Amino acid sequence: YFRGKFAMAAVSGLEPKQLWSNFAQLAEIPRPSKKEEKVLVWLQKIAEELKLEYVQDQTGNMVIKRPGSGGGEAAAPVLIQGHIDMVTESNEPFDFENKAIELVRDGDYITANGTTLGADNGIGVAAALALLQMPRSAKLPPLECLFTVDEETGLTGAKQLNGEMLSAKTMLNLDTEEWGSVYVGCAGGGDSVITVPATHETLTGEHGDFEAFSLKISGLKGGHSGIDIASGRSNAVRLAAVVIMEAVSLFGAENVLVVDIKGGNKRNAIARECTATICVRSDSETKLRELCAEKSRQFSREFGSVETGLKLELSPDSNIPSEALTATSTRALLCLLTSLPHGVIRMSPVIGDLVETSSNMAAICYDEKEKVYTLTCSTRSSVASALENVRLQIKMLAEMCGGTVSQPEAYPGWQPNLESKIVKVTSACYESLTSEKPKLLAIHAGLECGLINDRCGITETVSFGPTIHGAHSPDEKVEIATVAPFFELVVAVLGELADAR
């Protein structure tokens, strides 16, 4: 696959030479998520040229093994891990399945010409290969270099990894984008899908004179349900439910009828919008408008510093519905929407400003065919027991309100342990190289590390890498000056581990 003319020109003269050469070659090979076959053939060829053992599982993940050397022959094996797929975004239409990425040297950065660069996680992959290509005299422990597939669209490779291919209990993950930061933990997660039967009653003359209204919450920021959950952002579904609940409480269930409510979209996003259709008696219209105006002021006081675009709108609906939810269904639905856990539940006692456990009430929609409402919740935690405790709470609340719950198996987190050997070794090596202490961080989102730790029985893990800006966009670029020290740190840590017995 490697033509190399443009790619090698972009990285000419850069150090470490072997790492940049590997990256330039990798840029020539198309590798969208789920279509990594050409890269896997390339990796196999490299392993064969180096006369190294390699093995591949049914999902496509590949492990290349290098014996210890330079005095590290008897050391415990170390897992080096990165993913080979890349996000495919471009400014103009681009055939990512057949065309090479065009590397560009732009001052202090390597970037691409109008497309994502693939430094996420191509630099990590190139570094792992550079380790395999080091001289046989290099001081290294036995290495198990794991190249996973389809990280970007669902962590598929890590989720389906055959852990029997690996024996290492210490891992260096090379998929971090902030030089100077060493990641030591991440959240696991699990969804809860609640199904609530919806019973309706027909609106007839006996119900009296009703007017229909559309209630809309919009303009919220939304965001990632893990990374942004502690930012003070609100949830549109929760706000709409609070308004309706208060209307029912003030006017009486017989005077406020809920026709429909829908809001939120993706399971891993905080709900930005929610719309409800409700009916109130004609003589309550003024009170309803006053209530909405007051709730809008309250929401602004509570969330306005963050949710600057928040809107609560009430508008007449000329189409008077023929049916509405019964009082029992309304009560069950509002109980869930105002009581399900949402937001930060516990902060980490180990890492400052890190959310340990949270839950996101992500979405609600009505299934006309099945006559049920479906509510989706996404819960995260770096502590498995805390994660399952919240999911149990969701399950019990749902069942108390007449619903049923489907909870697929959660994916594991990676609990921070600042006292672990690999964290101390990595920190010491970083400080020796830079005369500064690294930032020890964790992320409230899912990473491959948690899954691989779980599937392979890994007990010691860190994640670090060079500085990459604009990942997942055509603006992606890697800061050249951070790549050499990143690789030096990898080699230094492995040198220390080579001495361990």
Short mmCIF file of C-alpha atoms in Angstrom, two decimals:
data_model
loop_
_atom_site.label_atom_id
_atom_site.label_comp_id
_atom_site.label_asym_id
_atom_site.label_seq_id
_atom_site.Cartn_x
_atom_site.Cartn_y
_atom_site.Cartn_z
CA TYR A 1 0.00 0.00 0.00
CA PHE A 2 2.84 2.37 0.79
CA ARG A 3 3.69 4.88 -1.92
CA GLY A 4 5.19 7.27 0.57
CA LYS A 5 6.19 10.21 -1.62
CA PHE A 6 4.02 12.87 0.01
CA ALA A 7 3.74 11.24 3.44
CA MET A 8 7.50 10.83 3.93
CA ALA A 9 8.17 14.36 2.71
CA ALA A 10 5.90 15.72 5.44
CA VAL A 11 7.76 13.90 8.22
CA SER A 12 11.28 14.16 6.78
CA GLY A 13 13.86 14.93 9.44
CA LEU A 14 11.51 14.36 12.37
CA GLU A 15 12.53 12.27 15.36
CA PRO A 16 12.08 9.54 16.36
CA LYS A 17 12.59 8.61 12.74
CA GLN A 18 11.15 5.08 12.94
CA LEU A 19 7.96 6.24 14.65
CA TRP A 20 7.33 8.98 12.07
CA SER A 21 8.11 6.57 9.22
CA ASN A 22 5.55 4.12 10.61
CA PHE A 23 2.98 6.89 10.89
CA ALA A 24 3.60 8.04 7.32
CA GLN A 25 3.12 4.49 6.06
CA LEU A 26 -0.03 4.08 8.13
CA ALA A 27 -1.47 7.29 6.64
CA GLU A 28 -1.25 5.65 3.21
CA ILE A 29 -3.52 2.78 4.26
CA PRO A 30 -7.32 3.34 4.33
CA ARG A 31 -8.67 2.40 7.77
CA PRO A 32 -12.22 3.55 8.53
CA SER A 33 -13.83 1.89 11.54
CA LYS A 34 -15.00 -1.64 10.72
CA LYS A 35 -12.83 -1.65 7.58
CA GLU A 36 -9.33 -2.17 8.96
CA GLU A 37 -8.43 -5.24 6.85
CA LYS A 38 -5.65 -3.51 4.89
CA VAL A 39 -3.95 -2.32 8.07
CA LEU A 40 -4.12 -5.80 9.55
CA VAL A 41 -2.40 -7.21 6.45
CA TRP A 42 0.31 -4.54 6.84
CA LEU A 43 0.79 -5.38 10.53
CA GLN A 44 1.06 -9.07 9.69
CA LYS A 45 3.72 -8.31 7.08
CA ILE A 46 5.74 -6.29 9.63
CA ALA A 47 5.53 -9.11 12.17
CA GLU A 48 6.73 -11.63 9.59
CA GLU A 49 9.61 -9.38 8.48
CA LEU A 50 10.69 -9.03 12.11
CA LYS A 51 10.22 -12.77 12.65
CA LEU A 52 7.87 -12.10 15.56
CA GLU A 53 4.97 -14.20 16.77
CA TYR A 54 1.52 -12.78 16.05
CA VAL A 55 -2.03 -13.92 16.69
CA GLN A 56 -5.45 -12.56 15.72
CA ASP A 57 -8.90 -13.14 17.21
CA GLN A 58 -12.22 -13.50 15.36
CA THR A 59 -13.04 -9.81 15.83
CA GLY A 60 -9.84 -8.78 14.04
CA ASN A 61 -7.75 -7.64 17.01
CA MET A 62 -4.08 -8.52 16.52
CA VAL A 63 -1.29 -9.13 19.03
CA ILE A 64 2.39 -9.05 18.00
CA LYS A 65 4.81 -10.38 20.61
CA ARG A 66 8.47 -9.47 21.08
CA PRO A 67 10.70 -11.33 23.56
CA GLY A 68 12.48 -9.35 26.26
CA SER A 69 15.94 -8.08 25.40
CA GLY A 70 18.94 -6.16 26.72
CA GLY A 71 18.59 -7.64 30.19
CA GLY A 72 14.78 -7.66 30.28
CA GLU A 73 14.41 -11.26 29.13
CA ALA A 74 13.15 -12.49 32.51
CA ALA A 75 10.87 -9.55 33.27
CA ALA A 76 7.09 -9.80 33.31
CA PRO A 77 5.46 -9.09 29.92
CA VAL A 78 3.96 -5.64 29.28
CA LEU A 79 0.94 -4.92 27.10
CA ILE A 80 1.26 -1.97 24.68
CA GLN A 81 -2.13 -1.02 23.23
CA GLY A 82 -3.61 1.23 20.57
CA HIS A 83 -6.49 1.09 18.07
CA ILE A 84 -5.93 1.00 14.32
CA ASP A 85 -9.18 2.56 13.05
CA MET A 86 -9.72 6.29 12.60
CA VAL A 87 -12.60 8.77 12.46
CA THR A 88 -13.38 9.76 8.87
CA GLU A 89 -14.36 13.43 8.61
CA SER A 90 -13.55 15.76 5.71
CA ASN A 91 -14.24 19.27 4.48
CA GLU A 92 -15.09 17.98 1.01
CA PRO A 93 -16.28 14.52 -0.12
CA PHE A 94 -13.40 12.09 0.36
CA ASP A 95 -13.13 8.35 -0.34
CA PHE A 96 -11.71 7.15 2.98
CA GLU A 97 -12.09 3.51 1.95
CA ASN A 98 -9.69 3.79 -0.98
CA LYS A 99 -7.63 6.97 -0.72
CA ALA A 100 -4.56 7.74 1.39
CA ILE A 101 -4.47 10.56 3.91
CA GLU A 102 -2.28 13.39 2.64
CA LEU A 103 0.05 14.50 5.43
CA VAL A 104 0.99 18.18 5.64
CA ARG A 105 3.76 19.85 7.67
CA ASP A 106 2.24 23.05 9.06
CA GLY A 107 4.80 24.82 11.20
CA ASP A 108 4.96 23.03 14.56
CA TYR A 109 2.30 20.50 13.56
CA ILE A 110 1.59 17.59 11.28
CA THR A 111 -1.94 17.78 9.92
CA ALA A 112 -3.86 16.48 6.88
CA ASN A 113 -5.13 18.11 3.73
CA GLY A 114 -8.85 18.62 4.40
CA THR A 115 -9.45 15.40 6.33
CA THR A 116 -8.99 13.93 9.75
CA LEU A 117 -5.32 13.08 10.31
CA GLY A 118 -5.70 9.77 12.12
CA ALA A 119 -3.11 10.69 14.76
CA ASP A 120 -5.88 9.39 17.03
CA ASN A 121 -4.65 6.67 17.42
CA GLY A 122 -2.14 6.37 14.58
CA ILE A 123 0.69 7.89 16.61
CA GLY A 124 0.13 5.30 19.33
CA VAL A 125 0.13 2.49 16.75
CA ALA A 126 3.30 3.87 15.15
CA ALA A 127 4.97 4.03 18.57
CA ALA A 128 4.05 0.41 19.34
CA LEU A 129 5.55 -0.69 16.03
CA ALA A 130 8.70 1.36 16.70
CA LEU A 131 9.13 -0.61 19.93
CA LEU A 132 8.86 -3.89 18.05
CA GLN A 133 11.46 -2.60 15.56
CA MET A 134 14.05 -1.58 18.17
CA PRO A 135 17.45 -3.35 18.10
CA ARG A 136 17.69 -6.69 19.84
CA SER A 137 20.12 -5.06 22.27
CA ALA A 138 17.47 -2.60 23.51
CA LYS A 139 16.55 -2.92 27.16
CA LEU A 140 12.92 -4.01 27.01
CA PRO A 141 10.68 -6.47 28.85
CA PRO A 142 8.70 -8.97 26.80
CA LEU A 143 6.14 -6.97 24.82
CA GLU A 144 2.61 -7.88 23.78
CA CYS A 145 1.51 -5.18 21.33
CA LEU A 146 -2.26 -5.22 20.97
CA PHE A 147 -3.84 -3.48 17.97
CA THR A 148 -7.61 -3.24 18.42
CA VAL A 149 -10.24 -2.62 15.75
CA ASP A 150 -13.36 -0.43 15.66
CA GLU A 151 -12.69 1.68 18.72
CA GLU A 152 -14.28 4.81 17.33
CA THR A 153 -17.79 3.47 16.70
CA GLY A 154 -18.43 1.54 19.88
CA LEU A 155 -15.24 0.02 21.38
CA THR A 156 -16.15 -3.16 19.49
CA GLY A 157 -12.66 -4.61 19.36
CA ALA A 158 -12.09 -4.17 23.09
CA LYS A 159 -15.56 -5.47 23.96
CA GLN A 160 -15.05 -8.65 21.94
CA LEU A 161 -11.35 -9.12 22.63
CA ASN A 162 -10.16 -12.68 23.17
CA GLY A 163 -8.24 -12.19 26.39
CA GLU A 164 -6.56 -15.59 26.07
CA MET A 165 -4.20 -14.09 23.47
CA LEU A 166 -2.50 -12.07 26.22
CA SER A 167 -0.63 -12.88 29.42
CA ALA A 168 0.57 -9.42 30.53
CA LYS A 169 -0.87 -7.87 33.69
CA THR A 170 0.54 -4.37 33.11
CA MET A 171 -0.65 -2.14 30.26
CA LEU A 172 0.53 1.06 28.60
CA ASN A 173 -2.35 2.46 26.56
CA LEU A 174 -1.04 4.99 24.00
CA ASP A 175 -4.33 6.70 23.18
CA THR A 176 -4.25 9.96 25.13
CA GLU A 177 -4.11 13.40 23.49
CA GLU A 178 -2.54 15.72 26.11
CA TRP A 179 1.20 15.48 26.63
CA GLY A 180 1.91 16.02 30.30
CA SER A 181 -1.18 14.15 31.42
CA VAL A 182 -1.20 10.54 32.54
CA TYR A 183 -4.64 8.97 32.72
CA VAL A 184 -5.21 6.53 35.55
CA GLY A 185 -8.94 5.78 35.36
CA CYS A 186 -12.16 5.91 33.36
CA ALA A 187 -15.84 5.25 33.85
CA GLY A 188 -17.73 2.10 33.01
CA GLY A 189 -21.32 2.34 31.95
CA GLY A 190 -24.63 0.61 31.48
CA ASP A 191 -27.98 1.52 29.98
CA SER A 192 -31.46 1.04 31.40
CA VAL A 193 -34.36 0.97 28.95
CA ILE A 194 -37.69 1.43 30.73
CA THR A 195 -40.98 0.50 29.13
CA VAL A 196 -44.12 2.03 30.64
CA PRO A 197 -47.59 0.94 29.41
CA ALA A 198 -49.70 3.93 28.35
CA THR A 199 -53.46 3.76 28.81
CA HIS A 200 -55.63 6.41 27.19
CA GLU A 201 -59.12 7.73 27.63
CA THR A 202 -61.28 9.21 24.91
CA LEU A 203 -62.06 12.89 25.27
CA THR A 204 -65.81 13.42 25.01
CA GLY A 205 -68.24 16.17 25.96
CA GLU A 206 -68.39 14.69 29.45
CA HIS A 207 -64.81 15.87 30.04
CA GLY A 208 -65.86 19.50 29.66
CA ASP A 209 -64.37 22.32 27.67
CA PHE A 210 -60.63 21.72 27.14
CA GLU A 211 -58.01 23.69 25.25
CA ALA A 212 -54.84 22.05 23.86
CA PHE A 213 -51.35 23.53 24.24
CA SER A 214 -47.86 22.69 23.14
CA LEU A 215 -45.26 23.03 25.89
CA LYS A 216 -41.68 23.21 24.63
CA ILE A 217 -38.35 23.35 26.42
CA SER A 218 -35.50 24.24 24.04
CA GLY A 219 -32.19 26.05 23.70
CA LEU A 220 -30.28 23.91 26.21
CA LYS A 221 -26.65 23.06 25.59
CA GLY A 222 -26.96 19.31 25.94
CA GLY A 223 -23.56 17.70 25.56
CA HIS A 224 -21.81 14.44 26.38
CA SER A 225 -23.52 12.60 29.20
CA GLY A 226 -20.20 11.76 30.83
CA ILE A 227 -17.77 14.57 30.14
CA ASP A 228 -20.37 17.35 30.49
CA ILE A 229 -22.53 15.89 33.25
CA ALA A 230 -20.88 18.01 35.97
CA SER A 231 -21.06 21.28 34.03
CA GLY A 232 -24.34 22.41 35.60
CA ARG A 233 -26.35 21.89 32.43
CA SER A 234 -30.01 21.09 32.71
CA ASN A 235 -32.14 18.33 31.18
CA ALA A 236 -35.05 19.37 28.96
CA VAL A 237 -37.10 16.26 29.72
CA ARG A 238 -36.80 16.85 33.46
CA LEU A 239 -37.81 20.51 33.14
CA ALA A 240 -40.88 19.73 31.04
CA ALA A 241 -41.97 17.07 33.51
CA VAL A 242 -41.55 19.50 36.42
CA VAL A 243 -43.81 22.06 34.73
CA ILE A 244 -46.51 19.49 33.99
CA MET A 245 -46.31 17.96 37.46
CA GLU A 246 -46.77 21.37 39.07
CA ALA A 247 -49.75 22.10 36.79
CA VAL A 248 -51.37 18.82 37.82
CA SER A 249 -50.66 19.57 41.47
CA LEU A 250 -52.11 23.10 41.31
CA PHE A 251 -55.11 22.56 39.01
CA GLY A 252 -55.99 18.94 39.79
CA ALA A 253 -55.48 15.80 37.72
CA GLU A 254 -59.00 16.10 36.32
CA ASN A 255 -58.21 19.56 34.91
CA VAL A 256 -54.82 18.82 33.29
CA LEU A 257 -54.56 16.04 30.71
CA VAL A 258 -51.29 14.88 29.17
CA VAL A 259 -51.60 13.87 25.53
CA ASP A 260 -47.94 13.20 24.70
CA ILE A 261 -44.38 13.95 25.75
CA LYS A 262 -41.17 13.33 23.86
CA GLY A 263 -37.63 14.57 24.24
CA GLY A 264 -33.97 13.72 24.12
CA ASN A 265 -32.30 11.71 21.41
CA LYS A 266 -29.05 9.80 21.92
CA ARG A 267 -28.37 7.68 24.99
CA ASN A 268 -25.01 9.37 25.59
CA ALA A 269 -26.26 12.95 25.23
CA ILE A 270 -27.97 15.22 27.74
CA ALA A 271 -31.49 16.06 26.49
CA ARG A 272 -31.52 19.49 24.81
CA GLU A 273 -35.21 19.69 23.86
CA CYS A 274 -38.55 18.30 25.00
CA THR A 275 -42.08 18.86 23.70
CA ALA A 276 -45.34 17.94 25.40
CA THR A 277 -48.96 18.30 24.35
CA ILE A 278 -51.32 18.95 27.24
CA CYS A 279 -54.97 19.93 27.62
CA VAL A 280 -56.38 22.20 30.33
CA ARG A 281 -59.89 23.49 30.94
CA SER A 282 -60.60 26.77 29.21
CA ASP A 283 -60.95 28.64 32.49
CA SER A 284 -57.43 27.51 33.50
CA GLU A 285 -55.59 28.88 30.48
CA THR A 286 -54.57 32.13 32.22
CA LYS A 287 -53.32 30.23 35.26
CA LEU A 288 -51.32 27.88 33.03
CA ARG A 289 -49.65 30.80 31.27
CA GLU A 290 -48.84 32.41 34.61
CA LEU A 291 -47.39 29.13 35.85
CA CYS A 292 -45.19 28.76 32.75
CA ALA A 293 -43.97 32.34 33.08
CA GLU A 294 -43.06 31.74 36.72
CA LYS A 295 -41.32 28.41 35.96
CA SER A 296 -39.37 30.12 33.18
CA ARG A 297 -38.12 32.71 35.68
CA GLN A 298 -37.26 29.97 38.19
CA PHE A 299 -35.35 27.95 35.59
CA SER A 300 -33.43 31.06 34.55
CA ARG A 301 -32.42 31.74 38.15
CA GLU A 302 -31.41 28.13 38.64
CA PHE A 303 -29.65 27.41 35.34
CA GLY A 304 -29.34 30.74 33.53
CA SER A 305 -25.63 31.24 34.16
CA VAL A 306 -24.98 28.04 32.19
CA GLU A 307 -28.09 27.61 30.02
CA THR A 308 -28.10 31.09 28.49
CA GLY A 309 -30.36 30.00 25.63
CA LEU A 310 -33.00 28.19 27.70
CA LYS A 311 -36.56 28.75 26.47
CA LEU A 312 -39.91 27.63 27.92
CA GLU A 313 -42.65 28.22 25.35
CA LEU A 314 -46.39 27.59 25.63
CA SER A 315 -48.44 27.89 22.46
CA PRO A 316 -52.05 27.00 21.58
CA ASP A 317 -52.61 23.82 19.59
CA SER A 318 -55.59 24.17 17.26
CA ASN A 319 -55.93 20.41 16.95
CA ILE A 320 -57.92 19.23 19.95
CA PRO A 321 -56.86 15.61 20.52
CA SER A 322 -59.38 12.80 20.65
CA GLU A 323 -57.70 11.08 23.61
CA ALA A 324 -55.26 11.68 26.44
CA LEU A 325 -53.41 9.63 29.01
CA THR A 326 -55.44 8.42 31.96
CA ALA A 327 -54.69 9.92 35.36
CA THR A 328 -52.95 6.68 36.37
CA SER A 329 -50.63 6.69 33.34
CA THR A 330 -49.93 10.40 33.78
CA ARG A 331 -49.02 9.91 37.43
CA ALA A 332 -46.69 6.98 36.64
CA LEU A 333 -44.94 8.84 33.84
CA LEU A 334 -44.46 12.06 35.79
CA CYS A 335 -43.27 10.14 38.83
CA LEU A 336 -40.52 8.54 36.76
CA LEU A 337 -39.50 11.66 34.87
CA THR A 338 -39.15 13.71 38.05
CA SER A 339 -37.58 10.96 40.20
CA LEU A 340 -35.16 9.00 38.03
CA PRO A 341 -31.56 9.81 38.96
CA HIS A 342 -29.98 12.39 36.70
CA GLY A 343 -26.70 14.23 37.03
CA VAL A 344 -23.72 13.78 39.34
CA ILE A 345 -24.30 11.21 42.07
CA ARG A 346 -20.83 11.06 43.63
CA MET A 347 -17.50 12.76 43.07
CA SER A 348 -14.29 10.74 43.20
CA PRO A 349 -12.56 10.69 46.59
CA VAL A 350 -9.27 9.92 44.80
CA ILE A 351 -9.04 12.35 41.85
CA GLY A 352 -9.97 16.00 42.37
CA ASP A 353 -12.89 17.35 40.30
CA LEU A 354 -13.57 13.91 38.79
CA VAL A 355 -17.11 12.56 38.70
CA GLU A 356 -17.11 9.00 40.00
CA THR A 357 -20.79 8.11 39.42
CA SER A 358 -23.52 9.77 37.37
CA SER A 359 -26.69 8.98 35.48
CA ASN A 360 -28.32 10.57 32.45
CA MET A 361 -32.08 10.47 31.86
CA ALA A 362 -31.49 10.60 28.14
CA ALA A 363 -34.75 10.32 26.24
CA ILE A 364 -38.46 9.54 26.22
CA CYS A 365 -40.60 8.60 23.24
CA TYR A 366 -43.95 6.93 22.55
CA ASP A 367 -44.35 3.72 20.58
CA GLU A 368 -47.71 4.00 18.85
CA LYS A 369 -47.76 0.35 17.82
CA GLU A 370 -46.93 -1.10 21.25
CA LYS A 371 -48.80 1.61 23.19
CA VAL A 372 -45.87 2.16 25.54
CA TYR A 373 -43.49 4.94 26.49
CA THR A 374 -39.78 4.12 26.34
CA LEU A 375 -37.38 5.93 28.64
CA THR A 376 -33.62 5.53 28.19
CA CYS A 377 -31.13 6.11 31.00
CA SER A 378 -27.34 5.89 30.77
CA THR A 379 -25.37 5.39 33.99
CA ARG A 380 -21.60 5.71 34.43
CA SER A 381 -19.13 4.98 37.21
CA SER A 382 -15.51 4.00 37.66
CA VAL A 383 -16.68 1.77 40.54
CA ALA A 384 -18.64 -1.29 39.40
CA SER A 385 -20.69 -1.65 42.59
CA ALA A 386 -21.73 2.02 42.50
CA LEU A 387 -22.79 1.63 38.88
CA GLU A 388 -24.98 -1.35 39.66
CA ASN A 389 -26.48 0.34 42.73
CA VAL A 390 -27.77 3.19 40.57
CA ARG A 391 -29.09 0.79 37.97
CA LEU A 392 -30.92 -1.10 40.74
CA GLN A 393 -32.44 2.19 41.90
CA ILE A 394 -33.66 2.86 38.35
CA LYS A 395 -35.11 -0.64 38.11
CA MET A 396 -36.99 -0.36 41.42
CA LEU A 397 -38.41 3.07 40.56
CA ALA A 398 -39.57 1.84 37.18
CA GLU A 399 -41.26 -1.24 38.61
CA MET A 400 -42.96 0.83 41.34
CA CYS A 401 -44.45 2.93 38.53
CA GLY A 402 -45.70 -0.09 36.60
CA GLY A 403 -42.84 -0.28 34.11
CA THR A 404 -40.46 -3.00 33.05
CA VAL A 405 -36.72 -2.57 32.60
CA SER A 406 -34.13 -3.99 30.23
CA GLN A 407 -30.57 -3.59 31.46
CA PRO A 408 -27.89 -5.04 29.16
CA GLU A 409 -24.63 -6.02 30.80
CA ALA A 410 -22.60 -2.95 31.74
CA TYR A 411 -19.12 -2.40 30.37
CA PRO A 412 -16.44 -2.10 33.06
CA GLY A 413 -14.72 1.02 34.29
CA TRP A 414 -11.16 1.51 35.41
CA GLN A 415 -10.96 2.59 39.04
CA PRO A 416 -8.13 5.06 39.75
CA ASN A 417 -5.37 3.81 42.01
CA LEU A 418 -2.67 6.41 42.56
CA GLU A 419 -0.66 3.93 44.61
CA SER A 420 -0.27 1.41 41.79
CA LYS A 421 3.27 0.54 40.71
CA ILE A 422 2.82 1.58 37.06
CA VAL A 423 1.46 5.00 38.06
CA LYS A 424 4.47 5.61 40.30
CA VAL A 425 6.97 4.34 37.70
CA THR A 426 5.43 6.44 34.93
CA SER A 427 5.29 9.54 37.12
CA ALA A 428 8.92 9.12 38.17
CA CYS A 429 10.09 8.61 34.58
CA TYR A 430 8.14 11.65 33.39
CA GLU A 431 9.62 13.81 36.14
CA SER A 432 13.12 12.55 35.32
CA LEU A 433 12.67 13.45 31.64
CA THR A 434 10.95 16.83 32.06
CA SER A 435 11.77 18.01 35.61
CA GLU A 436 8.02 18.39 36.12
CA LYS A 437 5.34 16.22 37.65
CA PRO A 438 2.68 14.86 35.30
CA LYS A 439 -1.00 15.57 35.79
CA LEU A 440 -2.67 12.39 37.01
CA LEU A 441 -6.17 12.40 35.55
CA ALA A 442 -9.18 10.22 34.94
CA ILE A 443 -12.11 10.66 32.57
CA HIS A 444 -15.82 10.19 33.21
CA ALA A 445 -16.35 8.35 29.95
CA GLY A 446 -15.66 4.92 28.53
CA LEU A 447 -12.19 3.97 27.29
CA GLU A 448 -10.78 0.75 25.90
CA CYS A 449 -8.66 0.42 29.06
CA GLY A 450 -11.57 -0.56 31.27
CA LEU A 451 -12.71 -3.27 28.89
CA ILE A 452 -9.23 -4.66 28.24
CA ASN A 453 -8.38 -4.65 31.95
CA ASP A 454 -11.52 -6.67 32.58
CA ARG A 455 -11.15 -9.14 29.72
CA CYS A 456 -7.45 -9.80 30.30
CA GLY A 457 -7.14 -9.52 34.07
CA ILE A 458 -4.88 -6.46 33.77
CA THR A 459 -4.12 -5.02 37.20
CA GLU A 460 -1.77 -2.11 36.39
CA THR A 461 -2.63 0.46 33.67
CA VAL A 462 -1.72 3.97 32.56
CA SER A 463 -2.59 5.90 29.41
CA PHE A 464 -0.59 8.75 27.88
CA GLY A 465 0.32 10.24 24.52
CA PRO A 466 1.46 13.34 22.62
CA THR A 467 -0.65 16.46 22.19
CA ILE A 468 -3.32 16.15 19.50
CA HIS A 469 -5.68 19.03 18.74
CA GLY A 470 -9.02 18.79 16.96
CA ALA A 471 -9.36 15.01 17.04
CA HIS A 472 -12.38 13.66 15.13
CA SER A 473 -12.40 16.70 12.83
CA PRO A 474 -10.58 17.88 9.67
CA ASP A 475 -8.71 20.28 11.97
CA GLU A 476 -6.90 17.40 13.66
CA LYS A 477 -3.18 18.00 14.13
CA VAL A 478 -0.40 16.53 16.24
CA GLU A 479 2.15 18.78 17.95
CA ILE A 480 5.54 17.65 16.63
CA ALA A 481 7.52 18.71 19.70
CA THR A 482 5.52 16.38 21.98
CA VAL A 483 6.02 13.19 19.97
CA ALA A 484 9.71 12.60 20.77
CA PRO A 485 9.33 13.04 24.56
CA PHE A 486 6.21 10.86 24.46
CA PHE A 487 8.21 8.02 22.90
CA GLU A 488 11.11 8.64 25.27
CA LEU A 489 8.70 8.21 28.17
CA VAL A 490 7.40 4.92 26.75
CA VAL A 491 10.95 3.60 26.40
CA ALA A 492 11.95 4.87 29.86
CA VAL A 493 8.99 3.22 31.57
CA LEU A 494 9.67 -0.05 29.76
CA GLY A 495 13.33 0.17 30.78
CA GLU A 496 12.27 0.37 34.43
CA LEU A 497 9.85 -2.52 33.99
CA ALA A 498 12.62 -4.56 32.31
CA ASP A 499 14.53 -4.45 35.61
CA ALA A 500 11.55 -5.71 37.64
CA ARG A 501 11.45 -9.33 38.67
#
